[in-house]
XYZ file of C-alpha atoms in Angstrom:
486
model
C 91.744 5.243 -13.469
C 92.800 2.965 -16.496
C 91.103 1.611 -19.266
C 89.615 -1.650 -18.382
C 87.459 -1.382 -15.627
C 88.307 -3.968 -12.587
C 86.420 -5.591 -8.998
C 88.285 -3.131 -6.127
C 88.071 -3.374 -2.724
C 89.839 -1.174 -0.428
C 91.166 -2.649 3.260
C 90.318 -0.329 5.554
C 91.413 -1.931 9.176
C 90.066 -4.970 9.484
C 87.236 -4.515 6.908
C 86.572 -5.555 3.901
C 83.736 -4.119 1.700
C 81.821 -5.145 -1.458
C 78.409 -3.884 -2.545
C 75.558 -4.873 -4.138
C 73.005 -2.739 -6.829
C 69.672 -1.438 -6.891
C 66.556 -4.079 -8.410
C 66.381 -3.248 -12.181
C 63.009 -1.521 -13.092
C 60.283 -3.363 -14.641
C 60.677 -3.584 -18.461
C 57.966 -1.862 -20.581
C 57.714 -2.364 -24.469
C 56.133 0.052 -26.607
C 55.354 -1.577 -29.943
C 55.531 0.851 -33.392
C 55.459 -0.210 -36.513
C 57.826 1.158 -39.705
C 56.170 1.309 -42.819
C 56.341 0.388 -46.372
C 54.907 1.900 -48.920
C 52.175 -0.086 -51.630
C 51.906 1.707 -55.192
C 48.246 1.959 -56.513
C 47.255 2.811 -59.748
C 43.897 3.199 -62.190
C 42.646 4.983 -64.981
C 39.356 5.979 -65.503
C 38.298 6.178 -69.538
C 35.477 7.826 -70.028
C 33.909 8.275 -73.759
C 33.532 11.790 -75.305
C 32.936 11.243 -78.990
C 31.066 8.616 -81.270
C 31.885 7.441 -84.596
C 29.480 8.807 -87.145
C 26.714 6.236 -88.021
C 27.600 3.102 -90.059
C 25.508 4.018 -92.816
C 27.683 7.500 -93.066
C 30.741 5.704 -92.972
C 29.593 3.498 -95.507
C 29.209 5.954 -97.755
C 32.289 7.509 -97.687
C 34.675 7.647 -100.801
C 37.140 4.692 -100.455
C 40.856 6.350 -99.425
C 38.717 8.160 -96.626
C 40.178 7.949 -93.066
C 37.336 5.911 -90.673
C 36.921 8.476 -87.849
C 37.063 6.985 -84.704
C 35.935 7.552 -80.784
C 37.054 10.174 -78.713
C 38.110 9.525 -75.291
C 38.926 11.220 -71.843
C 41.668 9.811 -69.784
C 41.935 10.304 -65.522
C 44.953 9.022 -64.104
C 45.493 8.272 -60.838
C 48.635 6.885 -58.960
C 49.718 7.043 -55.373
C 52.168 5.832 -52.748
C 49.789 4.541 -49.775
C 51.393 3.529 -46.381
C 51.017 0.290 -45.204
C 52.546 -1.861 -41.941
C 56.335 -2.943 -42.870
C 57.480 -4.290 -39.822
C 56.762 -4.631 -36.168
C 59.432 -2.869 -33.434
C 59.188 -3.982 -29.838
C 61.096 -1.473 -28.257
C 62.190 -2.150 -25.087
C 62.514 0.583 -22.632
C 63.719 -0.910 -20.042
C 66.438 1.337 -17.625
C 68.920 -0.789 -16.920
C 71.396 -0.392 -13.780
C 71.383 2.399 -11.641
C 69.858 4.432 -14.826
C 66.748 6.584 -15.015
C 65.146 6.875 -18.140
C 61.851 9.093 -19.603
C 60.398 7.987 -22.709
C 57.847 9.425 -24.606
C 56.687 8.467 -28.264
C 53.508 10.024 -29.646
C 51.534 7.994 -32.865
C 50.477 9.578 -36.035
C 48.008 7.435 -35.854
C 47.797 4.003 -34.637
C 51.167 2.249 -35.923
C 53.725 4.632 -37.236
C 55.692 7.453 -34.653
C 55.120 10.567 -35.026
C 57.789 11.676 -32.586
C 60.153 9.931 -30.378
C 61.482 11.944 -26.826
C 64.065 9.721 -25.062
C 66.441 10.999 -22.092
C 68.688 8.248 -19.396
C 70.779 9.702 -17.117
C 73.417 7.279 -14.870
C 73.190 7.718 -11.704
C 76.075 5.705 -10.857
C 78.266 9.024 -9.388
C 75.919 10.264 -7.406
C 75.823 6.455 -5.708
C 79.793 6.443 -5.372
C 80.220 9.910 -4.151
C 78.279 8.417 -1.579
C 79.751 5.526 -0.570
C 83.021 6.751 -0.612
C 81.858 9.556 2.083
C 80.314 6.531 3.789
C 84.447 5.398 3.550
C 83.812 2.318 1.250
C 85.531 2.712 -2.426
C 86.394 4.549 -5.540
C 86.110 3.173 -9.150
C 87.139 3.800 -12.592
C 84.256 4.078 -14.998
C 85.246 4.682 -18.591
C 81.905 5.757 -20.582
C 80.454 3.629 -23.210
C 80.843 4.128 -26.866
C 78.264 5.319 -28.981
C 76.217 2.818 -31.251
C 74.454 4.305 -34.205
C 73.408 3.637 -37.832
C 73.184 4.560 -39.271
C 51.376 9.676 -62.622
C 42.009 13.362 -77.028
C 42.082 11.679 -79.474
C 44.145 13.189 -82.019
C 41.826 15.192 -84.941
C 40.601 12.639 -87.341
C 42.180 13.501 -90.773
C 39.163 14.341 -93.585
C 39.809 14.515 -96.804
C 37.312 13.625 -99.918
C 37.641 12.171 -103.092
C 35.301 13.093 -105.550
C 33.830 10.017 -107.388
C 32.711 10.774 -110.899
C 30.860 8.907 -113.133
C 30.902 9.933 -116.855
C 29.081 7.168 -119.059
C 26.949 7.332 -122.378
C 24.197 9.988 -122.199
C 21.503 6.688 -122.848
C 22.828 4.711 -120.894
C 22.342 4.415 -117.150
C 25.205 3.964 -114.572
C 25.571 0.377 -113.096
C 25.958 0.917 -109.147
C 27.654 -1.866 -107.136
C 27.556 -2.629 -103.434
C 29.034 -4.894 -100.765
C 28.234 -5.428 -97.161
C 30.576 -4.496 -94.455
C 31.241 -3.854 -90.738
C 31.391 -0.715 -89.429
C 31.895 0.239 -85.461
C 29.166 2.684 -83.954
C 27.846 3.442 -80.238
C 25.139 2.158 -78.841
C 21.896 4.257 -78.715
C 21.910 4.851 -75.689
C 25.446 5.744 -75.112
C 24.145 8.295 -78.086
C 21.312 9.931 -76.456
C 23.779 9.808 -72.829
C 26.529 12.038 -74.661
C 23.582 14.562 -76.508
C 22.248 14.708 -73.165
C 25.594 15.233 -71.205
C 26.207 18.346 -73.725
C 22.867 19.887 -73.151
C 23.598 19.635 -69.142
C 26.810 21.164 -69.414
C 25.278 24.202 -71.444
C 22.864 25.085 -68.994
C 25.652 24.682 -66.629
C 27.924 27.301 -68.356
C 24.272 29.545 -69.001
C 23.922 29.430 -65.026
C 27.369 30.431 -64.376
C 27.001 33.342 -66.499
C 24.007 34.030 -64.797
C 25.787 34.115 -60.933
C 29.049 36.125 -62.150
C 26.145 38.746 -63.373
C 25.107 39.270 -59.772
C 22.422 36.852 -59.984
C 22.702 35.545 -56.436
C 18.977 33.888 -55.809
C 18.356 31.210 -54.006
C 16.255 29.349 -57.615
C 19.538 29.839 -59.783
C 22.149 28.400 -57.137
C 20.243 25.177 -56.375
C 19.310 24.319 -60.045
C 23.323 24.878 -60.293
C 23.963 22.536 -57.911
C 21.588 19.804 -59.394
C 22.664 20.572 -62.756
C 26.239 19.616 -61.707
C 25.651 16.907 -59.926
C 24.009 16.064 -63.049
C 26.974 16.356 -64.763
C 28.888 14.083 -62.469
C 26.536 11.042 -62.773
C 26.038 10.833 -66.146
C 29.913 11.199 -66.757
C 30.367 8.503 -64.465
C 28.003 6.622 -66.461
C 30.127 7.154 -69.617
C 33.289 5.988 -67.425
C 35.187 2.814 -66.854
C 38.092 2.154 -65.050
C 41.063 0.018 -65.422
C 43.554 -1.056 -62.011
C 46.223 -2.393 -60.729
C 45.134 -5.640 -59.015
C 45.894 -6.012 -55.319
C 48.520 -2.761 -56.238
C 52.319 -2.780 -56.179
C 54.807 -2.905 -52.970
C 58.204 -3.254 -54.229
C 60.372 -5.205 -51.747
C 63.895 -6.453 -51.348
C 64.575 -10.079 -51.678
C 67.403 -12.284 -49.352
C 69.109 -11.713 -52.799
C 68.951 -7.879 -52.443
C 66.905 -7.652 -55.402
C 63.623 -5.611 -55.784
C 60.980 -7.038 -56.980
C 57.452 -5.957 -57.613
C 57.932 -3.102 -59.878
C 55.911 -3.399 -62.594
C 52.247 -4.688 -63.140
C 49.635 -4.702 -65.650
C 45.852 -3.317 -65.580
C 43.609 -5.479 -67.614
C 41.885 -3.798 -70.616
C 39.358 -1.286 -69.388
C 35.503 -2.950 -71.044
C 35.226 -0.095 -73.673
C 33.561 -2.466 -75.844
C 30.554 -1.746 -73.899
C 29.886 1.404 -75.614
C 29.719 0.141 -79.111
C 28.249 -1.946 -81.678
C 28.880 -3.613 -85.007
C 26.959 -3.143 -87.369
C 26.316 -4.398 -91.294
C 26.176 -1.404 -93.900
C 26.324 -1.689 -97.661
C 29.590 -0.003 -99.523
C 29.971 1.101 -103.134
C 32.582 -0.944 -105.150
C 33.609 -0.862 -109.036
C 32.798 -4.083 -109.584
C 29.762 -6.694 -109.478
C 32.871 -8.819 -108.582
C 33.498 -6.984 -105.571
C 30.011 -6.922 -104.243
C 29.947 -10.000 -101.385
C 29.526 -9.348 -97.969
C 32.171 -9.240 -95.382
C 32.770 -12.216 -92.617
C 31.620 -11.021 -89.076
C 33.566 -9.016 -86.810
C 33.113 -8.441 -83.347
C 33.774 -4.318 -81.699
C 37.315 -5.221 -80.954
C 38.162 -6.232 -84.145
C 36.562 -3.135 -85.514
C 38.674 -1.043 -82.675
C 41.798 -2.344 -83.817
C 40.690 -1.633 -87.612
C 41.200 2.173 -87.502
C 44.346 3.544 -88.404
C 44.860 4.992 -85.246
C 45.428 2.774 -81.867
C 43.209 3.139 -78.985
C 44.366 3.548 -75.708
C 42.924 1.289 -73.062
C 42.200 -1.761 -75.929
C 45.147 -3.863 -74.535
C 45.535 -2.685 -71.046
C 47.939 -0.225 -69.546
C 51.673 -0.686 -67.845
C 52.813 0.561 -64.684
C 56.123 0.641 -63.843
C 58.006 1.515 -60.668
C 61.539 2.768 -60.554
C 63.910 3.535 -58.013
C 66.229 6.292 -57.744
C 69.736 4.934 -58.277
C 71.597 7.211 -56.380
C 69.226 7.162 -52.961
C 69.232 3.897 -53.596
C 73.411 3.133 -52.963
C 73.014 5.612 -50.320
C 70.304 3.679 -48.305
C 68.936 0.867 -50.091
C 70.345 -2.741 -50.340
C 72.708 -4.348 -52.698
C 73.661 -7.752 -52.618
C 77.147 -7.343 -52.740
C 77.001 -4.413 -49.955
C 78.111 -4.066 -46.131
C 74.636 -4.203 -44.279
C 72.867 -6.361 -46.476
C 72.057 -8.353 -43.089
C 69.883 -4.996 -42.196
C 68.120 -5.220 -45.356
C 66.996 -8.682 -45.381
C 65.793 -7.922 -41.795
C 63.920 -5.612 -42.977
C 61.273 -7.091 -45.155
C 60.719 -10.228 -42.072
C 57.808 -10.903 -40.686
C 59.157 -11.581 -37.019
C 59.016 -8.588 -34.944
C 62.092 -7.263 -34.301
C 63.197 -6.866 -30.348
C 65.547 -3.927 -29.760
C 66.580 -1.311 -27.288
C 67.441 1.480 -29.791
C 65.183 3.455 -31.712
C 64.615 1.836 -35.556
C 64.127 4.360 -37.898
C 64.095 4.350 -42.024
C 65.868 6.206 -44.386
C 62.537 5.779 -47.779
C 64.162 5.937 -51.163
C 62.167 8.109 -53.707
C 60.702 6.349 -56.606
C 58.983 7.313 -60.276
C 56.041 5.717 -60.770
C 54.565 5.589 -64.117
C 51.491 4.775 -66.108
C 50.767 4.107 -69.437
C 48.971 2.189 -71.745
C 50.016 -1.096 -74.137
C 50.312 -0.076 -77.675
C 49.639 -3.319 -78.712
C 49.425 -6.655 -76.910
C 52.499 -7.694 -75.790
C 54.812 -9.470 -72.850
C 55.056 -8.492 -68.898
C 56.776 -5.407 -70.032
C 55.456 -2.975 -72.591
C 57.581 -0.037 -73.356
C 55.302 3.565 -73.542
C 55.021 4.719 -77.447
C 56.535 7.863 -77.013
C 54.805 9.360 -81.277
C 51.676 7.875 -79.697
C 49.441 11.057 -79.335
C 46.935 9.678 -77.415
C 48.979 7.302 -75.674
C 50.345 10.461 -73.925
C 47.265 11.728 -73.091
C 46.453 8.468 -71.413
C 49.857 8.559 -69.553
C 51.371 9.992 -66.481
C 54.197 9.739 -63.698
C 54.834 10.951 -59.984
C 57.336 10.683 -57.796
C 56.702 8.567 -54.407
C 59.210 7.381 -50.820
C 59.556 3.392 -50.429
C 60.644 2.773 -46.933
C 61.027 -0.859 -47.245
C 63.767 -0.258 -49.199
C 66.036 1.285 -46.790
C 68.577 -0.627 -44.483
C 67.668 -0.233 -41.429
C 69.216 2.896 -38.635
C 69.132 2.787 -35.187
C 70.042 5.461 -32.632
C 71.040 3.883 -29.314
C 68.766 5.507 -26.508
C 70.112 3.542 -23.102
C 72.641 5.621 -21.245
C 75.726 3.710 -18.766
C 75.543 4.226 -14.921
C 77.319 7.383 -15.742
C 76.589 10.412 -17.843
C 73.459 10.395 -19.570
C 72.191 10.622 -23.459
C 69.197 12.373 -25.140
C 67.515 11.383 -27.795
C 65.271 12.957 -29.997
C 63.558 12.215 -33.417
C 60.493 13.047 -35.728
C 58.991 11.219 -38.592
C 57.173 12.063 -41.731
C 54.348 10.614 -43.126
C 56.306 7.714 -45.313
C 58.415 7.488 -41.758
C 61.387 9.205 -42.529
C 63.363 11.365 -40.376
C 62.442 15.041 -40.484
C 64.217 15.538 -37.478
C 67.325 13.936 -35.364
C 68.852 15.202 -32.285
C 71.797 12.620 -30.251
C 73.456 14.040 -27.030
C 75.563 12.077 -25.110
C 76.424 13.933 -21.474
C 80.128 13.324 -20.888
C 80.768 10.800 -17.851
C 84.083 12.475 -16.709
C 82.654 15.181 -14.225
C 81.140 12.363 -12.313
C 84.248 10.360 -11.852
C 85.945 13.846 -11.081
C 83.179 13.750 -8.019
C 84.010 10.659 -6.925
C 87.918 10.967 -7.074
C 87.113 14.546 -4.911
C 85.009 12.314 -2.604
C 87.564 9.601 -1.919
C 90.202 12.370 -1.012
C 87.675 13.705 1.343
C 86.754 10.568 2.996
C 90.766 10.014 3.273
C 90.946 12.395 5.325
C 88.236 11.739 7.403
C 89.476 8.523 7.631
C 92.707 9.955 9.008
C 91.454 13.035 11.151
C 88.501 11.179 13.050
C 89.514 8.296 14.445
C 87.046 8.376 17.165
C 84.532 8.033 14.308
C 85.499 4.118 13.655
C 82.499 2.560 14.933
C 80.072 5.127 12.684
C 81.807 4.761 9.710
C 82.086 0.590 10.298
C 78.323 0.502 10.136
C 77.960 2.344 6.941
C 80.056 0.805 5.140
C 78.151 -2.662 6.353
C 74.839 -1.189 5.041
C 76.944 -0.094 1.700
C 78.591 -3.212 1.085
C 76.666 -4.771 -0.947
C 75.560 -1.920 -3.305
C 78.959 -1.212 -3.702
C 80.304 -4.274 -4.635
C 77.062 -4.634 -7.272
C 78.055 -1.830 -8.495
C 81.655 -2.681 -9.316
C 80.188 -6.300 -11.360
C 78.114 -3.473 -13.358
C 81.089 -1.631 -14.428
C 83.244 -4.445 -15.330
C 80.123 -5.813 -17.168
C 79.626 -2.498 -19.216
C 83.200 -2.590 -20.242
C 83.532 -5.731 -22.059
């Protein structure tokens, strides 16, 4: 039995056999897809607080700190699964193989599971023959290929003006005209009523942890939360990330698409500007000021507002996963990688599988208007509140693994797999079923048909005929070995 496997035939008299196979089963692709992952991200700004009136501001000592909005701030961020690639995967058996396969969907692209089992069936057919007096052949088995995310408290403090002039003669009191930022009046009366819907909300509530179970007091509950959702959704807006993000690798084995920018949020909508007169010292100093629009007026306080110039997001890879089973440029199975982001669906006989790299994602918004990139404030108070992170897989950045799930004519292999939702492996099983019990059959089986050969001669013209119908299977056979082991 050596190494290389080599076309035998065996003299036997005056006969000389060869053999032929079985017809190869129809191929049958099942198609799957392996996903990627696309990054979306919003924040929702809703207002909580007006400035007090222009008038009041107006009157304010000079040296007093304008108090601004108040805001609420809903992040939202996610990894969402999208189509990556097409697999046909080809289950055809091959050669004197069976094969079961059975792959079950999470839903209609990704695998949920994968169940594959071939077993050769190559000894059983020499054992056979040989009986039949035909051949023996060495079969060596194949190798195995694998793969491998409040506004801060307005500071108060008053100066005391005081006037002291001549008992007879009256103070002088000069004023000039300028801008002040206020809400709307109906954004106003929203927020008053908003309040008064939450109180009866928190007076029914009481009322239902007493024991007050009625029928009345739970539905005017649920309409007086309901009311509470519309007409904060009415105080909302809501900045996103356009089209989203889905970070990919390039033929250069650089990622791209990992950051992106939300437009400002329109939270100019809420306010006004409006003209209010302002003590000064001087007749000199009483002119009026040049117009200003809201977002000047925003930008005015001594404070920044989140959501005036947009927010950031900003994806980044874990470094570590990343040299484990993402792509570098300079790195052995970079090939893999750039497959991996192609459009052209990829044929194969082995099971393609993913190894996603975790990511951070985070959000936060532009402290001032600036470039592509705009590093978070980190003393910004209400930056942070308007800010946060989470962690997500990317499966398009993973080289690609593949388990090999065809068997040779002998032995057999089993494969096994299951998949998450991002389609990574949450479970692998590989078993290959040694080959060298069937060869041990068929070297048993030649000695036995040896000494048939020897002990019953008056058998000749039985055994002639079989090994006629065997011939060709045989011989078949023998090209399918010495095929396998180049």
């Amino acid at each position: 039995m050596g190494g290389a496997m080599r076309k035998s035939t065996w003299a036997m008299g005056y006969l000389c056999v060869v053999a032929s196979p079985a017809t190869a089963r129809e191929p049958t692709v099942i198609d799957y897809v392996i996903p990627a992952a696309k990054i979306t991200a919003g924040v929702t700004q809703r207002i909580t607080r007006c400035p007090p009136s222009a008038e009041t501001q107006a009157a304010m000592p000079k040296g007093t700190t304008l108090p601004g909005p108040g805001f609420h701030y809903a992040v939202l961020i996610a990894g969402k699964s999208t189509p990556g690639r097409l697999v046909h995967f080809n289950t055809e058996s091959g050669f004197l193989v069976d094969r079961e396969t059975k792959a079950h969907f999470a839903d209609d692209w990704y695998l949920k599971d994968f169940n594959g089992k071939t077993t050769g069936q190559g000894g059983p057919l020499l054992v056979s023959l040989i009986k039949a007096g035909a051949a023996a052949v060495a079969m060596a088995a194949n190798p195995v290929a694998g793969a491998g995310v409040a506004a801060a408290a307005v500071g108060s403090g008053r100066r005391a003006a005081q006037y002291r002039g001549a008992k007879s003669v009256p103070p002088k009191h000069y004023f000039a005209k300028r801008w002040y930022l206020e809400c709307l009046p109906d954004v106003i009366e929203a927020l008053a009523t908003l309040k008064e819907q939450r109180e009866d909300v928190a007076k029914l509530e009481t009322l239902v942890m007493g024991g007050d179970t009625s029928a009345a007091t739970q539905e005017l509950l649920t309409l007086r939360r309901k009311q509470v959702d519309e007409a904060e959704a009415g105080l909302s807006v809501k900045a996103t990330v356009k089209g989203g993000l889905t970070p990919a690798v390039n033929a250069h084995g650089v990622i791209t698409n990992l950051t992106g920018q939300m437009d400002p949020p329109k939270i100019a909508r809420w306010f006004q500007a409006k003209l209010a007169k302002t003590e000064v010292k001087a007749e000199t100093y009483a002119n009026t000021e040049a117009d200003q629009s809201v977002e000047d007026l925003l930008r005015r306080h001594d404070r920044k507002v989140p959501g005036l110039y947009g927010y950031q997001v900003s994806v980044v890879p874990n470094a570590q996963f990343q040299a484990w089973f993402g792509c570098k440029a300079d790195a052995p199975g970079m090939a893999g990688c750039a497959e991996s982001s192609s459009v052209e669906p990829l044929p194969t006989r082995d099971l393609v599988y993913l190894r996603p790299v975790p990511a951070t994602v985070s959000v936060w918004p532009n402290p001032a208007k600036c470039a592509a990139v705009c590093p978070a404030d980190e003393n910004w108070a209400e930056g942070n509140d308007a800010s946060d992170s989470i962690d997500v897989k990317l499966p398009q950045l993973s080289r690609l693994y593949t388990m090999r799930t065809g068997a040779s004519i002998f032995g057999g292999r089993t494969v096994g797999a299951e998949f998450g939702p991002m389609g990574e492996p949450t479970m692998l099983e590989y078993d290959v079923g040694s080959s060298g019990k069937d060869v041990a059959g068929v070297i048993d089986a030649g000695v036995g048909a040896a000494q048939t050969v020897r002990d019953a001669p008056g058998a000749a013209t039985k055994r002639k005929l079989d090994q006629l119908t065997n011939s060709k299977a045989l011989q078949d056979l023998m090209d399918e070995m010495e095929k396998d082991a180049k």
